[in-house]
Coordinates of C-alpha atoms in Angstrom, one line a residue:
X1 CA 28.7 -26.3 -22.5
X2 CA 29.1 -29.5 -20.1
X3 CA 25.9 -30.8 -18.4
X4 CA 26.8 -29.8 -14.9
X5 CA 27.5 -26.1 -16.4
X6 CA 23.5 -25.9 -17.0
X7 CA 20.9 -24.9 -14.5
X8 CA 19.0 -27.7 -13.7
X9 CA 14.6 -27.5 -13.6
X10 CA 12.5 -28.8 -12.3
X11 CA 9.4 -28.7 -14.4
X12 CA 5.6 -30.1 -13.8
X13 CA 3.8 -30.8 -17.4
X14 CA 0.3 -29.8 -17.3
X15 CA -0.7 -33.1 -17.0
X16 CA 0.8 -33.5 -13.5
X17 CA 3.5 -35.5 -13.8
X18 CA 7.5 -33.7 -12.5
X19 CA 10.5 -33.4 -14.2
X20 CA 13.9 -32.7 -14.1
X21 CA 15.3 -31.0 -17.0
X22 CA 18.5 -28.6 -18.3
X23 CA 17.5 -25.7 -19.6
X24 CA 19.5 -25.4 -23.1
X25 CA 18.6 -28.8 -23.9
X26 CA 14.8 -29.5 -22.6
X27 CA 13.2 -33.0 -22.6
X28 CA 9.9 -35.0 -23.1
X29 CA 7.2 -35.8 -20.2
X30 CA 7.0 -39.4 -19.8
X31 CA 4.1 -40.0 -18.8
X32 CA 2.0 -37.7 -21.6
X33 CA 4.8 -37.4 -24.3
X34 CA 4.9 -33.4 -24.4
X35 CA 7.8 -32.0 -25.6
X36 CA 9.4 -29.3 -23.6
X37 CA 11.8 -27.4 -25.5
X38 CA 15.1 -25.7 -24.7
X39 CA 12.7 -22.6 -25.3
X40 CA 9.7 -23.1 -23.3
X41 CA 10.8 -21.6 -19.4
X42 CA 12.5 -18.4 -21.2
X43 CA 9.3 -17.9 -23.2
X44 CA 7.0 -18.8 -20.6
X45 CA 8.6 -15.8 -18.4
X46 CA 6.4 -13.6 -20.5
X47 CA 3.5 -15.9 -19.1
X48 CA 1.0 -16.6 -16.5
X49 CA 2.6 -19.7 -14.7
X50 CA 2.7 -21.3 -10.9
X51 CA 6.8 -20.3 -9.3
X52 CA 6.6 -23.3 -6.5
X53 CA 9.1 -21.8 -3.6
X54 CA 11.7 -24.1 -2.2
X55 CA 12.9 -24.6 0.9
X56 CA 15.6 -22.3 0.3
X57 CA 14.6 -19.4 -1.9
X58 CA 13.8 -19.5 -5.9
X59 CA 17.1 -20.5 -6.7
X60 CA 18.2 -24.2 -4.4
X61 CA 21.4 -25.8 -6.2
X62 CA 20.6 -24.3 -9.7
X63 CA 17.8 -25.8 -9.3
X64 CA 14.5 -24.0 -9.8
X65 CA 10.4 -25.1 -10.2
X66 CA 8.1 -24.0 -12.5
X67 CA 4.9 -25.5 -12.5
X68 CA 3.4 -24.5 -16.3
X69 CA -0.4 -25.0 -17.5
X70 CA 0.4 -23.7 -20.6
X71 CA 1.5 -26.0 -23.7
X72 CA 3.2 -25.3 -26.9
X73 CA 0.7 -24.8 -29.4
X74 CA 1.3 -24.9 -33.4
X75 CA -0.4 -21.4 -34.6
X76 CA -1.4 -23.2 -37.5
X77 CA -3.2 -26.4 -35.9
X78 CA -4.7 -23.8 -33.3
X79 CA -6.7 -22.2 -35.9
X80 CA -7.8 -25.1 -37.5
X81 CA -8.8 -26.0 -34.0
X82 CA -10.8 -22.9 -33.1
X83 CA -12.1 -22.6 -37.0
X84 CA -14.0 -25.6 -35.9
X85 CA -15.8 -24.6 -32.8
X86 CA -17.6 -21.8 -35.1
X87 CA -21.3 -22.8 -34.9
X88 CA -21.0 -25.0 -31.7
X89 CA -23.4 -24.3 -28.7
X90 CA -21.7 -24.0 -25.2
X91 CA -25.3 -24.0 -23.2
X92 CA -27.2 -20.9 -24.6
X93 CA -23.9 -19.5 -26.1
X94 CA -23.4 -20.0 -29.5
X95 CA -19.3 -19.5 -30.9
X96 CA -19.1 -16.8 -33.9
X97 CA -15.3 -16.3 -34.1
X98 CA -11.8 -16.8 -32.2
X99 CA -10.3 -13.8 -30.2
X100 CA -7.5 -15.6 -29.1
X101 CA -5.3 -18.1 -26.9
X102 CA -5.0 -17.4 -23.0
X103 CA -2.7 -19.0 -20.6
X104 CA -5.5 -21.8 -19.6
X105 CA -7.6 -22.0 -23.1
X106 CA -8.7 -19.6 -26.2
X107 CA -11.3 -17.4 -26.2
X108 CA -14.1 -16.5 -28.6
X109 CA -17.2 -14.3 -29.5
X110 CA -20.2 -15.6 -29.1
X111 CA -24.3 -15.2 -28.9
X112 CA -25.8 -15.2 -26.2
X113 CA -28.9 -16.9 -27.6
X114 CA -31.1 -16.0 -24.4
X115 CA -30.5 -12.2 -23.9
X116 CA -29.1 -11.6 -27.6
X117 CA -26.0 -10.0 -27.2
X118 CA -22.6 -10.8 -28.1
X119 CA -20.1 -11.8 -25.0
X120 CA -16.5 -13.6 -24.5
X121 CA -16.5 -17.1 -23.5
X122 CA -13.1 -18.8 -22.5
X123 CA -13.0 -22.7 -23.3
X124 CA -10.4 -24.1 -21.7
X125 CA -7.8 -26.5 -23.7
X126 CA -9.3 -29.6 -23.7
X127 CA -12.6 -28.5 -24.6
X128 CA -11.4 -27.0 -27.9
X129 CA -8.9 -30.0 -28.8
X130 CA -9.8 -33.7 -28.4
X131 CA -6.5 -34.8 -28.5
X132 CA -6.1 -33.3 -25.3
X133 CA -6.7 -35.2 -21.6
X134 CA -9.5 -33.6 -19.7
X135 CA -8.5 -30.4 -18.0
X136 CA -6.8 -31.0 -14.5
X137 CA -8.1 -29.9 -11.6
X138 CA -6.1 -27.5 -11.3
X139 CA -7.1 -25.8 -14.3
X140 CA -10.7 -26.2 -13.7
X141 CA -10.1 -24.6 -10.2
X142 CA -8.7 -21.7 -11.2
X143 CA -11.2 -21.0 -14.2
X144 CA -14.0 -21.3 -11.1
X145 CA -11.6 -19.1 -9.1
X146 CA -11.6 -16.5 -12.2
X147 CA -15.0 -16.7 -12.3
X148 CA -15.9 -16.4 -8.9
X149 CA -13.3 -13.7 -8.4
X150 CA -14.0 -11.5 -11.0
X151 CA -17.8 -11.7 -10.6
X152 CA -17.7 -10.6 -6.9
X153 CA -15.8 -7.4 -8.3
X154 CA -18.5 -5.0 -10.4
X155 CA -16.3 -2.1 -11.5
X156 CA -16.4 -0.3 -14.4
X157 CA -12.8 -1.2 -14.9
X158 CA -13.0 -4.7 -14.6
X159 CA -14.8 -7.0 -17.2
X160 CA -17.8 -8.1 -16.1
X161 CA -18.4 -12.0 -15.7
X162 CA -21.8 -12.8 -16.5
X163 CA -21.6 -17.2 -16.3
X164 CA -19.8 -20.2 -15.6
X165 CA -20.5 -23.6 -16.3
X166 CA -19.8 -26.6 -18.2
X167 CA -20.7 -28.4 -21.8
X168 CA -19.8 -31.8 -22.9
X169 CA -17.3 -32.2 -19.4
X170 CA -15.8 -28.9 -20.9
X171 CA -15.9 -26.0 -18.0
X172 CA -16.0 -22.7 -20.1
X173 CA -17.1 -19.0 -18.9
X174 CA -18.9 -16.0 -20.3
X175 CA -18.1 -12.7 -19.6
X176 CA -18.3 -9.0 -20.5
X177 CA -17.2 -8.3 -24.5
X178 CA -14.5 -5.8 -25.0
X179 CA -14.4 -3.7 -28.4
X180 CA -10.9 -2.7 -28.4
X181 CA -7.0 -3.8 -28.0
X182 CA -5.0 -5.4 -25.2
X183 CA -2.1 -2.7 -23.6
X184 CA 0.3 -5.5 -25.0
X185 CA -0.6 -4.6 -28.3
X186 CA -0.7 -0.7 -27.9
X187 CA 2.3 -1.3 -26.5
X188 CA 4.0 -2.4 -29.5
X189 CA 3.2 0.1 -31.2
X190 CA 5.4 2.5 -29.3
X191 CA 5.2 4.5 -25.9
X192 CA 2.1 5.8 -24.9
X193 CA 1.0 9.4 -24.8
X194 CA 1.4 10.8 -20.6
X195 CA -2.1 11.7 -21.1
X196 CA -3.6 8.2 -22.2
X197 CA -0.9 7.0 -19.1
X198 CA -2.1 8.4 -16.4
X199 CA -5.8 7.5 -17.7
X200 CA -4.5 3.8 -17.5
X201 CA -2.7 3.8 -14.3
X202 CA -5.6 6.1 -12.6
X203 CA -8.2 3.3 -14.0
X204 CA -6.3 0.9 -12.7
X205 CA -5.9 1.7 -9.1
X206 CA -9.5 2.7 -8.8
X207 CA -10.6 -1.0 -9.9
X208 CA -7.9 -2.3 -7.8
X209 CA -8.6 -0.1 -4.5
X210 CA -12.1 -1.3 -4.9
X211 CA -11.1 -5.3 -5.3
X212 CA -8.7 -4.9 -2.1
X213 CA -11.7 -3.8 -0.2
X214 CA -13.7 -7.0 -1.3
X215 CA -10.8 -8.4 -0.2
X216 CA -9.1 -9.7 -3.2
X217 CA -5.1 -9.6 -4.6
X218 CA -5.2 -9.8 -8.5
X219 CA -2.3 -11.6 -8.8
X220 CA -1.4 -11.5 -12.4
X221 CA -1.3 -7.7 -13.2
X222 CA 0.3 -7.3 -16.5
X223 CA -0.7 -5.3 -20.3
X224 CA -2.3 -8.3 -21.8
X225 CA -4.7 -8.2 -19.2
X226 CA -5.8 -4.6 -19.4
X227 CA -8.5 -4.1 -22.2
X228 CA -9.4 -0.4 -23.3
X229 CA -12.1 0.3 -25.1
X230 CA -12.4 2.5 -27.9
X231 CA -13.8 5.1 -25.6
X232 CA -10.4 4.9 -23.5
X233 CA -12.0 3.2 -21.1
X234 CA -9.2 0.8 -19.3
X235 CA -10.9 -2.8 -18.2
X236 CA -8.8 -5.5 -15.8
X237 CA -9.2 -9.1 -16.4
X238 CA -8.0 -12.7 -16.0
X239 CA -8.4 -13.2 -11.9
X240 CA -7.2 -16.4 -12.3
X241 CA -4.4 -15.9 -9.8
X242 CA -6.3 -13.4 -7.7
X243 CA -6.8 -14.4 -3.9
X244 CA -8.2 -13.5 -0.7
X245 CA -6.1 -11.1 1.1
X246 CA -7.1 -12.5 4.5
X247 CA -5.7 -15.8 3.4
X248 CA -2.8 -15.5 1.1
X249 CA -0.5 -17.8 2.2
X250 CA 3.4 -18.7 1.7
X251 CA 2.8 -21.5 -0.5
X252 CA 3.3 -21.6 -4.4
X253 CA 3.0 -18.0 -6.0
X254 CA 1.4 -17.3 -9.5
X255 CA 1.9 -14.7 -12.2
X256 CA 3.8 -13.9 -14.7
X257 CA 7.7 -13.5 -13.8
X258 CA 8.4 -10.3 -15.9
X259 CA 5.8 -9.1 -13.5
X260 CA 6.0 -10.7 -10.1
X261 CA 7.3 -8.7 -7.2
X262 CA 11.2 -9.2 -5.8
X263 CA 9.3 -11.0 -2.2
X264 CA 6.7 -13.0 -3.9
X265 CA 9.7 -14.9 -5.5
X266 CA 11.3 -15.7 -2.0
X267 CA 8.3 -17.2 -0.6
X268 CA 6.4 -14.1 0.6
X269 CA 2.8 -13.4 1.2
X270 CA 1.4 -11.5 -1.9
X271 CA -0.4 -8.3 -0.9
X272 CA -1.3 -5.4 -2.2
X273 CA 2.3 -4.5 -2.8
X274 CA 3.0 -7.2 -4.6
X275 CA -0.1 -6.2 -6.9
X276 CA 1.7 -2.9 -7.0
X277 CA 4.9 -3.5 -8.4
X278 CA 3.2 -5.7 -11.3
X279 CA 1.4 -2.9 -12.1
X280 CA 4.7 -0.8 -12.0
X281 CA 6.3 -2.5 -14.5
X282 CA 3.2 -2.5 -16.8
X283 CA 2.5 1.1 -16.4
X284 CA 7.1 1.2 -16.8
X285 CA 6.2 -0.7 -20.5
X286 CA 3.3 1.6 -21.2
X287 CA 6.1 4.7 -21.0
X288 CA 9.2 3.3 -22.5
X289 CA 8.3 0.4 -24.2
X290 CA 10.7 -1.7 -22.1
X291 CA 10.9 -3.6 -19.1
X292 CA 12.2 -1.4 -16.2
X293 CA 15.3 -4.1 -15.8
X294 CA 17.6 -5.5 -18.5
X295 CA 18.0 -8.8 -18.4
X296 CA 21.8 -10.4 -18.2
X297 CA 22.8 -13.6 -18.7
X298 CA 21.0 -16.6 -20.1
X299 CA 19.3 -19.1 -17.2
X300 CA 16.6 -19.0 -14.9
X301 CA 18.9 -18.7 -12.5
X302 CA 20.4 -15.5 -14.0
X303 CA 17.4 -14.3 -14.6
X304 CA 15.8 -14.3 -10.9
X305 CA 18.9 -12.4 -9.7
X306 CA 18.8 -9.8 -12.1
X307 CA 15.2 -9.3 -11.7
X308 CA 15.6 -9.3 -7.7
X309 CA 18.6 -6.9 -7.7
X310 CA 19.3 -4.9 -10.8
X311 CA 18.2 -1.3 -10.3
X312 CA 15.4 0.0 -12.4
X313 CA 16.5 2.0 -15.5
X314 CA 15.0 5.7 -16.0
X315 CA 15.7 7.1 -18.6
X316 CA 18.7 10.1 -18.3
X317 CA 17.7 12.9 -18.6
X318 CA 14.1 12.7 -17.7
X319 CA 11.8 13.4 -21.2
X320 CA 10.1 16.8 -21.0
X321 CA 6.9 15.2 -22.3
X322 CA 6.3 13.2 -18.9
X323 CA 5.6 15.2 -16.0
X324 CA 8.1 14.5 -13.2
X325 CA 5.9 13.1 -11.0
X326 CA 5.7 10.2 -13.1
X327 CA 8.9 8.8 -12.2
X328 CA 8.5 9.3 -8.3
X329 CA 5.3 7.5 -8.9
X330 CA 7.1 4.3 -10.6
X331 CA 10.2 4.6 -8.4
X332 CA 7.6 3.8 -5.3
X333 CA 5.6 1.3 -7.0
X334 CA 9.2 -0.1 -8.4
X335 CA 10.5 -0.6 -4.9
X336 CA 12.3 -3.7 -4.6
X337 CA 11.2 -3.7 -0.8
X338 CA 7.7 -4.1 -0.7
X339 CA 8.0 -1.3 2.8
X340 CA 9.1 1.0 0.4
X341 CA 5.7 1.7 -1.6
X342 CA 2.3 2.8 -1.4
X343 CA 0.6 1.9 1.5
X344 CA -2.6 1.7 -0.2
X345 CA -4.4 2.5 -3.4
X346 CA -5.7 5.4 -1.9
X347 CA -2.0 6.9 -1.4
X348 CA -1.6 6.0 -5.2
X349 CA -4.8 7.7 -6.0
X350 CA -3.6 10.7 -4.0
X351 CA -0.2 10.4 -5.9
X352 CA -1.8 10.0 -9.3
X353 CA -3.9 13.2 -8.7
X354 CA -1.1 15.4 -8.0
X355 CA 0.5 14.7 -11.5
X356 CA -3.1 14.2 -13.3
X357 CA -3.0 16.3 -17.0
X358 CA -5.2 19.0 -17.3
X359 CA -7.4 20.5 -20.1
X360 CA -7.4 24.1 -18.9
X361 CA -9.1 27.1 -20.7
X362 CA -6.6 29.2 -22.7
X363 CA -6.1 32.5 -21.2
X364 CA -7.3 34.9 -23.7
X365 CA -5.4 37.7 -25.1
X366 CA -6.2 41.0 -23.3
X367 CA -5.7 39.5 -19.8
X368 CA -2.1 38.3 -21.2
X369 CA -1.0 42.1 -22.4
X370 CA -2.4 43.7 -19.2
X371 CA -0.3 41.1 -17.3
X372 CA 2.8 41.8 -19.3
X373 CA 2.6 45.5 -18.8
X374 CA 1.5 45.2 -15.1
X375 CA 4.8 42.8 -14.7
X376 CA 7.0 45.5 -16.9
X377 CA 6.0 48.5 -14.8
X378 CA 7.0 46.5 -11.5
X379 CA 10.0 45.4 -13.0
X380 CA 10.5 49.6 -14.4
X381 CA 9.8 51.0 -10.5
X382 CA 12.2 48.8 -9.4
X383 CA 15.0 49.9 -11.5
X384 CA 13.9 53.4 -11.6
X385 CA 15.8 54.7 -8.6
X386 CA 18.8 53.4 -10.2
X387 CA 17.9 55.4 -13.6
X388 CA 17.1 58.6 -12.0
X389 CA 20.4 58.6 -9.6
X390 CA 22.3 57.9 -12.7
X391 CA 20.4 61.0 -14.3
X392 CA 21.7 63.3 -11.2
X393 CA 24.8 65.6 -12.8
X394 CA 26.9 65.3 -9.7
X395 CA 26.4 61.3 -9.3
X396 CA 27.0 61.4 -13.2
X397 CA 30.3 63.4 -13.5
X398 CA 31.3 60.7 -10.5
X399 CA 30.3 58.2 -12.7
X400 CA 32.6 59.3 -15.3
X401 CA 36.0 59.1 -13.5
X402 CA 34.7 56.1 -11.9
X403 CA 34.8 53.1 -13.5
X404 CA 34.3 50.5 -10.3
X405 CA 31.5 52.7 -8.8
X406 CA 29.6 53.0 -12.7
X407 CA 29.8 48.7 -12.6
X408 CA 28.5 48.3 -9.0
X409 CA 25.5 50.6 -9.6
X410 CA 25.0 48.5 -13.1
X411 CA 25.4 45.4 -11.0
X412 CA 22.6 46.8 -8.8
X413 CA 20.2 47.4 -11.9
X414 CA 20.9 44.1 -13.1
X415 CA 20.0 42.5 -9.4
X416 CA 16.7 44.2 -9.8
X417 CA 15.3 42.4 -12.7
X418 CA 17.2 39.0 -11.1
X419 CA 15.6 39.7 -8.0
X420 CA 12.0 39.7 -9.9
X421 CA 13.1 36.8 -12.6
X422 CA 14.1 34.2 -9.4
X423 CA 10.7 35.3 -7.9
X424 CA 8.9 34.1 -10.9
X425 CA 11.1 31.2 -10.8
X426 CA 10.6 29.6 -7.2
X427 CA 6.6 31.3 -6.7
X428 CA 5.7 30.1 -10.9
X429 CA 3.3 32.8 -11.1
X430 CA 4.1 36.5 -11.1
X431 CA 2.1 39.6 -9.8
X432 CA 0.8 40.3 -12.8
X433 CA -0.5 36.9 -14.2
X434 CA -1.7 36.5 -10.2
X435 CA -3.9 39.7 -10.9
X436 CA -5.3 38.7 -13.9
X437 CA -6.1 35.8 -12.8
X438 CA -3.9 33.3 -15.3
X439 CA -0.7 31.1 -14.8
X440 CA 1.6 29.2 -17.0
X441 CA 1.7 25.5 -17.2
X442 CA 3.3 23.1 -19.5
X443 CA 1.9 20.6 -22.7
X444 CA 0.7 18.4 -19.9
X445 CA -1.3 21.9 -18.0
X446 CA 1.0 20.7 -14.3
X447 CA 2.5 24.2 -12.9
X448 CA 5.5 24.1 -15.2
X449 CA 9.5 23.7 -13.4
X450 CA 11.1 26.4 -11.9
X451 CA 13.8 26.4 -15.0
X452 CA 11.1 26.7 -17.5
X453 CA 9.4 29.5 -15.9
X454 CA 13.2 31.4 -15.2
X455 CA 13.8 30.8 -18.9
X456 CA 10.7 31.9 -20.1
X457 CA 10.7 35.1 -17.7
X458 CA 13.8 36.2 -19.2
X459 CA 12.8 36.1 -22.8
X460 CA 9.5 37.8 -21.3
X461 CA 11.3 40.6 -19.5
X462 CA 14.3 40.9 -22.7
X463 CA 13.4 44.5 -23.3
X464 CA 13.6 45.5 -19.7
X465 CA 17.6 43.9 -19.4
X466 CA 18.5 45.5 -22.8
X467 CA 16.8 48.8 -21.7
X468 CA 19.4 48.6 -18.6
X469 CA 22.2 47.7 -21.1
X470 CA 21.6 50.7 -23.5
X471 CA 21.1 52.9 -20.8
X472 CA 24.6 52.6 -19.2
X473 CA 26.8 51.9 -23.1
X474 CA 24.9 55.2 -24.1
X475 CA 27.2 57.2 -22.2
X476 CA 30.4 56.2 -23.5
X477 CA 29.5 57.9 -26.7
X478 CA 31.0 56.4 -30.0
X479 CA 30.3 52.7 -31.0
X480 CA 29.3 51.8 -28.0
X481 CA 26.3 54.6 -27.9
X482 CA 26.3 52.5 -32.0
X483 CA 25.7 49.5 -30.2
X484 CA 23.3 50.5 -27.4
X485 CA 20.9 51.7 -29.9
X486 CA 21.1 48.7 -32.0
X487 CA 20.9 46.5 -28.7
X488 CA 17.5 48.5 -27.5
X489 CA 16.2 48.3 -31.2
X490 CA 16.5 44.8 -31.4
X491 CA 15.2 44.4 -28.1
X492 CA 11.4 46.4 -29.4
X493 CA 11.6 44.4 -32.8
X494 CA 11.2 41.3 -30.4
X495 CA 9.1 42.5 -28.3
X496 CA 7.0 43.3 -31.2
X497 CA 7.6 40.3 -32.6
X498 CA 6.7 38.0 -29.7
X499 CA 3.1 40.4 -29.4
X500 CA 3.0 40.1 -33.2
X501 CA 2.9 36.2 -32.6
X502 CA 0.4 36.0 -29.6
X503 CA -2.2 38.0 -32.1
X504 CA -2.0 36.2 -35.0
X505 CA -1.5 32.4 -33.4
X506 CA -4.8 30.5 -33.6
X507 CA -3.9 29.6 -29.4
X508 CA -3.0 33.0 -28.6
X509 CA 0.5 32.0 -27.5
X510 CA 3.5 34.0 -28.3
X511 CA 6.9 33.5 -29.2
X512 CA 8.3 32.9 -25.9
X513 CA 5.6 30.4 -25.2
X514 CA 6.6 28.2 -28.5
X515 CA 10.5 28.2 -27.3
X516 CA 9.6 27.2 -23.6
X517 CA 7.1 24.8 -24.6
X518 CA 4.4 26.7 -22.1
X519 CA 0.7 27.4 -22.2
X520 CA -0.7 30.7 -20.5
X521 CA -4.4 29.3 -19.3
X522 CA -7.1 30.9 -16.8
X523 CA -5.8 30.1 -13.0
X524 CA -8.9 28.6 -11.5
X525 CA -7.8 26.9 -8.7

């Protein structure tokens, strides 16, 4: 590919110094010597980085800026590196063991030799490798801004920052210890369970409702910097890009590009809503285990566009497992036009709570029989008039030499039980259940959809439609009268059979609960 074929970058080193490179091909800072590969901006889309707006949008000439403070780091040499700051004293903090590599530095456990407890303490670069110039400015500004941030915010979803200061000219801070895993790594292991999703997501916009009314933008929402515990309790950290509502400004805009909002690329103020679509796609990669946008084409360049215009990609048909809420919940926070979601965390809370999962307590089994006979009998007096004018000898012998009138009364039976079936359907509840004080809901225990409960109130109510059908083939005679019999026969042997499963089923559902997937719980609300 020729030279002027490339989309041109323009790239600041972490020391400072700007540079113009082409992507596929890279180059070497010349005033430190770091080597940027061909690699390096794709990679660092997938992390924390400065986007520096131009004068004409994120993409001027092919040209685009990156500003990026982190460097390329041999995995081996980096834990050599951090194998050697086990047993060195950071002021009263004493390193046990590595954690990991951030965006800025690497983080470890260590003793905190004045209160004797174990915390995190973030190092940045230069304190952990010699070799490395003293951090920039920048840097140390933004590990204050972390610190000062992130202390001003006491949550219990957000990891608690408990000191910042400096050792040997190396700024480092101490904060709150996690026991657990990053949602990055739960996240390749697979979608997560709705359940454990909404937990997240509701965690989430509680810690970040209550940091918008300190007066604070995250920044840099994303699932390596959500912690949870092993108590499945959900902790937000890293406010290294986070900012002061109040004074956000349209000036250079961090975060992590897989993550950034649409506007915040085209030189728009961050707000809240920009907080809100990073958290989208994070809470989009909890659920599918994919970025809500595939990527085409291989530049920067390409990139931007796709991630600016491409519409997000739910999955077709929606999975029964997620409740649909869900995905009216990510379409708003999704919104490519920041007008078009939430206008607070509150109005996500609200959203959230609508859709939350439910632990009800099973209906037990009496309750469920008396409903099903209570729902039977309506269903009975509202065919009966049809049954007893059949019965009348006159209407009967009229019957017989009339085949149209014989199909519209059958038509009318029929409309009975469809009459009570769409009911069930559009109220999800029937009298019965309503007077026993229980209701269906699905794995999830949300009011189940109105196709479910039409599906399952037609298995429910089998014995009632083939009761009609055996009535009316009964008095052809012959095979038919055969057939009516073995029609109403099979009918009770399911009935029977669905009872017969509801009594000996540990959960007391039947069979018409295991083919629709529903639950039959106490109706407390």
């Amino acid at each position: 590919m020729a030279e002027s074929e490339n989309t041109r970058v323009l790239y600041q080193c972490s020391c400072g110094h700007q540079m113009e490179l082409i992507e596929d091909i890279g180059g070497q800072c010349q005033e430190c010597g770091h080597v940027v590969s061909p690699k390096l901006l794709n990679h660092d889309l997938a992390t924390t980085m400065t986007l520096g707006t131009l004068p004409t949008g994120p993409a001027c000439g092919g040209t685009l800026y990156f500003e990026n403070s982190k460097l390329e780091t041999d995995p081996v040499e980096a834990a050599k590196l951090e194998a050697a700051m086990v047993g060195r004293e950071f002021g009263h903090f004493k390193i046990i063991d590595p954690l990991g590599t951030g965006g800025m530095g690497h983080v470890f456990r260590a003793l905190d030799t004045s209160l004797r407890r174990y915390v995190a303490v973030k190092i940045l670069r230069s304190g952990v490798d010699a070799t490395k110039e003293s951090s920039s400015d920048g840097d140390i500004e933004m590990l204050l801004q972390e610190a000062v941030s992130q202390a001003r915010v006491t949550h219990p979803n957000i990891v608690t920052i408990y000191y910042v200061g400096k050792h040997e000219e190396a700024p480092f801070l101490a904060m709150e210890l996690i026991i657990g895993k990053t949602v990055a790594e739960l996240v390749e292991d697979g979608p997560m369970p709705y359940s454990q999703l909404h937990s997240i997501a509701s965690q989430m916009t509680s810690a970040l409702k209550f940091s918008h009314e300190l007066d604070i933008i995250h920044g840099d929402i994303k699932p390596s910097n959500i912690m949870l515990q092993q108590n499945g309790i959900a902790k937000l950290s890293d406010f290294g890009m986070a900012r002061r509502v109040s004074k956000a400004e349209k000036k250079s805009v961090g975060g992590t590009p897989n993550y950034l909002a649409p506007e915040l690329m085209q030189g728009d103020t961050p707000s809240i809503q920009s907080d809100m679509y990073a958290l989208g796609v994070t809470l989009f990669e909890m659920t599918f285990g994919r970025l809500p946008v595939t990527v085409s084409g291989r530049t920067v360049e390409q990139w931007l566009d796709c991630h600016q215009q491409a519409p997000v990609e739910f999955p077709n048909p929606w999975p029964e497992h997620l409740a649909k809420g869900w995905q009216e919940v990510l379409s708003r926070l999704l919104a490519k036009d920041p007008a078009d979601r939430f206008s607070s965390w509150a109005a996500v809370e609200e959203a959230l709570e609508q859709i939350e999962p439910a632990a009800p307590i099973p209906a037990k089994r009496v309750p469920r029989l008396v409903a099903a006979a209570i729902d039977c009998t309506l269903v009975g007096l509202l065919i009966a008039p049809f049954q007893i004018l059949r019965g009348m000898p006159a209407v009967e012998e009229y019957l017989s030499q009339s085949t149209l009138t014989a199909i519209i009364l059958l038509l009318f039976e029929f409309g009975a039980i469809v009459a009570y079936t769409t009911l069930v359907m559009f109220w999800k509840q029937s009298p019965g259940r309503k007077l026993m004080h229980v209701r269906v809901v699905n794995e999830h225990g949300l009011t189940v959809t109105g196709q479910r409960m039409g599906t399952r109130s037609l298995m429910r109510m089998i014995v009632m439609w083939f009761i009609t059908l055996a009535n009316v083939s009964s008095e052809t005679g012959g095979w038919a009268d055969f057939a009516a019999n073995l029609v109403l026969t099979s009918a009770v042997v399911f009935t029977l059979l669905d009872i017969g499963v509801m009594m000996l089923y540990h959960h007391g559902r039947s069979l018409h609960d295991l083919v629709s997937k529903t639950w039959v719980v106490l109706d407390t609300e």
